[in-house]
């Protein structure tokens, strides 16, 4: 998987991903009814915003783990692409 180093132009908190493998992982996640979050072991989770299976291109957006946990703990809707980075 490749993650772009610069944000997408229309959304400064979304990053393009390119899937190079043969796995259908992102394709399956894109079809999921629930929101999908990726954890690479750092201070942020990455939400899968969209993924086009045909082109194997998509976008992910960061959310601090602390905000995600706080939202879950208080029962509020999970914040999307917060600017609290």
XYZ file of N, CA and C in Angstrom:
255
model
N 0.848 -1.169 0.000
C 0.000 0.000 0.000
C 0.889 1.225 0.000
N 0.517 2.220 -0.750
C 1.229 3.479 -0.744
C 0.335 4.573 -0.196
N 0.886 5.421 0.641
C 0.143 6.569 1.170
C 0.843 7.816 0.676
N 0.075 8.713 0.078
C 0.647 9.954 -0.414
C 1.213 10.789 0.721
N 2.265 11.489 0.455
C 2.892 12.321 1.483
C 2.266 13.703 1.580
N 1.523 14.084 0.579
C 0.864 15.388 0.617
C -0.642 15.182 0.633
N -1.357 16.061 1.330
C -2.809 15.931 1.410
C -3.467 16.116 0.049
N -4.680 15.572 -0.076
C -5.466 15.821 -1.277
C -5.792 17.306 -1.336
N -5.846 17.861 -2.513
C -6.022 19.298 -2.671
C -7.344 19.794 -2.100
N -8.427 19.053 -2.282
C -9.736 19.514 -1.840
C -9.980 19.320 -0.357
N -9.206 18.523 0.314
C -9.391 18.257 1.734
C -8.020 18.081 2.370
N -7.537 19.083 3.106
C -6.179 19.018 3.643
C -5.966 17.909 4.668
N -7.048 17.264 5.118
C -6.883 16.194 6.086
C -7.250 14.835 5.506
N -7.151 14.703 4.213
C -7.368 13.416 3.560
C -6.150 13.106 2.699
N -5.717 11.874 2.749
C -4.538 11.462 2.010
C -4.889 10.332 1.057
N -4.353 10.397 -0.129
C -4.611 9.363 -1.135
C -3.854 8.089 -0.785
N -4.505 6.950 -1.029
C -3.841 5.660 -0.895
C -3.911 4.936 -2.230
N -2.887 4.160 -2.508
C -2.838 3.314 -3.704
C -2.562 1.895 -3.235
N -3.401 0.965 -3.642
C -3.237 -0.427 -3.243
C -2.563 -1.185 -4.375
N -1.391 -1.763 -4.097
C -0.615 -2.450 -5.122
C -0.761 -3.969 -5.051
N -1.256 -4.475 -3.943
C -1.333 -5.918 -3.756
C -2.531 -6.553 -4.443
N -2.587 -7.868 -4.365
C -3.695 -8.620 -4.946
C -4.820 -8.829 -3.936
N -4.586 -8.470 -2.693
C -5.589 -8.635 -1.648
C -6.827 -7.788 -1.946
N -7.980 -8.295 -1.548
C -9.235 -7.559 -1.718
C -9.606 -6.833 -0.425
N -8.645 -6.632 0.453
C -8.895 -6.038 1.756
C -9.627 -4.707 1.660
N -9.075 -3.749 0.919
C -9.719 -2.439 0.819
C -11.040 -2.526 0.063
N -11.107 -3.388 -0.929
C -12.362 -3.573 -1.663
C -13.461 -4.027 -0.702
N -13.154 -5.002 0.143
C -14.133 -5.496 1.111
C -14.492 -4.428 2.132
N -13.502 -3.688 2.600
C -13.783 -2.628 3.569
C -14.638 -1.531 2.958
N -14.390 -1.202 1.709
C -15.169 -0.150 1.049
C -16.638 -0.548 0.937
N -16.910 -1.847 0.864
C -18.281 -2.344 0.769
C -18.946 -2.475 2.137
N -18.187 -2.319 3.210
C -18.726 -2.493 4.562
C -19.756 -1.418 4.880
N -20.740 -1.787 5.667
C -21.778 -0.840 6.097
C -21.279 0.033 7.250
N -20.257 -0.433 7.943
C -19.703 0.304 9.075
C -18.484 1.108 8.630
N -18.133 2.115 9.425
C -16.924 2.894 9.154
C -15.713 2.028 9.476
N -14.664 2.192 8.702
C -13.452 1.389 8.863
C -12.313 2.301 9.298
N -11.617 1.902 10.368
C -10.474 2.651 10.879
C -9.237 1.760 10.832
N -8.114 2.340 10.449
C -6.841 1.625 10.364
C -5.934 2.129 11.475
N -5.219 1.229 12.120
C -4.321 1.595 13.208
C -2.918 1.126 12.846
N -2.030 2.089 12.611
C -0.645 1.784 12.269
C 0.278 1.911 13.478
N -0.307 1.968 14.691
C 0.491 2.000 15.904
C 0.997 3.372 16.308
N 0.533 4.407 15.674
C 0.941 5.771 16.034
C -0.179 6.434 16.831
N -0.148 7.760 16.995
C -1.139 8.464 17.816
C -2.455 8.735 17.091
N -2.523 8.423 15.804
C -3.751 8.648 15.036
C -4.308 7.340 14.490
N -5.625 7.295 14.358
C -6.283 6.260 13.577
C -6.541 6.872 12.214
N -6.700 6.046 11.209
C -6.965 6.528 9.857
C -8.286 5.953 9.387
N -9.242 6.833 9.083
C -10.542 6.382 8.612
C -10.508 6.207 7.099
N -11.021 5.085 6.634
C -11.152 4.876 5.197
C -12.328 5.718 4.722
N -12.052 6.747 3.937
C -13.089 7.655 3.446
C -13.760 7.056 2.223
N -12.957 6.594 1.287
C -13.499 5.894 0.123
C -12.397 5.051 -0.500
N -12.817 4.093 -1.301
C -11.868 3.278 -2.046
C -12.547 2.816 -3.323
N -11.911 3.067 -4.472
C -12.411 2.621 -5.770
C -11.663 1.342 -6.142
N -12.374 0.231 -6.067
C -11.744 -1.070 -6.300
C -11.161 -1.196 -7.701
N -11.823 -0.641 -8.689
C -11.349 -0.764 -10.073
C -9.970 -0.131 -10.252
N -9.797 1.065 -9.696
C -8.533 1.795 -9.831
C -7.554 1.502 -8.701
N -8.030 0.844 -7.630
C -7.239 0.574 -6.431
C -6.695 1.857 -5.819
N -7.523 2.895 -5.827
C -7.164 4.196 -5.271
C -8.252 4.605 -4.291
N -7.846 5.214 -3.197
C -8.811 5.668 -2.210
C -8.259 6.821 -1.409
N -8.922 7.099 -0.290
C -8.471 8.174 0.590
C -8.711 7.767 2.037
N -7.794 8.194 2.892
C -7.927 7.992 4.325
C -7.756 9.339 5.010
N -8.348 9.474 6.190
C -8.238 10.711 6.955
C -7.902 10.401 8.404
N -7.050 11.221 9.034
C -6.616 10.959 10.404
C -7.608 11.454 11.451
N -7.634 10.766 12.578
C -8.332 11.225 13.775
C -7.465 10.802 14.961
N -7.190 11.728 15.884
C -6.393 11.347 17.050
C -7.083 10.227 17.832
N -6.301 9.256 18.284
C -6.879 8.155 19.053
C -7.612 8.670 20.284
N -7.063 9.709 20.926
C -7.692 10.244 22.137
C -9.096 10.771 21.849
N -9.299 11.412 20.702
C -10.623 11.920 20.320
C -11.552 10.749 20.010
N -11.060 9.754 19.309
C -11.846 8.566 18.983
C -12.332 7.884 20.260
N -11.421 7.679 21.210
C -11.773 7.025 22.474
C -12.759 7.874 23.259
N -12.524 9.189 23.306
C -13.438 10.092 24.013
C -14.837 10.012 23.403
N -14.936 10.031 22.084
C -16.233 9.933 21.414
C -16.924 8.618 21.759
N -16.186 7.529 21.752
C -16.770 6.223 22.087
C -17.221 6.182 23.547
N -16.399 6.724 24.429
C -16.691 6.708 25.864
C -17.929 7.535 26.201
N -18.081 8.680 25.563
C -19.218 9.562 25.867
C -20.455 9.225 25.045
N -20.313 8.337 24.075
C -21.456 7.955 23.257
C -21.813 8.971 22.192
N -20.893 9.892 21.896
C -21.154 10.882 20.852
C -20.698 10.331 19.507
N -21.202 10.945 18.448
C -20.796 10.515 17.110
C -19.295 10.716 16.950
N -18.660 9.782 16.302
C -17.209 9.861 16.132
C -16.863 11.036 15.229
N -15.961 11.871 15.711
C -15.530 13.053 14.968
C -14.886 12.643 13.658
N -15.103 13.438 12.643
C -14.520 13.151 11.337
C -13.461 14.189 10.995
N -12.283 13.723 10.708
C -11.214 14.587 10.208
C -11.068 15.865 11.021
N -10.938 15.708 12.323
C -10.822 16.859 13.208
C -9.556 17.644 12.894
N -9.619 18.932 13.078
C -8.458 19.793 12.861
C -7.644 19.948 14.143
N -7.812 19.036 15.076
C -7.119 19.111 16.356
C -5.765 18.427 16.306
N -5.219 18.242 15.123
C -3.962 17.505 14.989
C -2.807 18.318 15.465
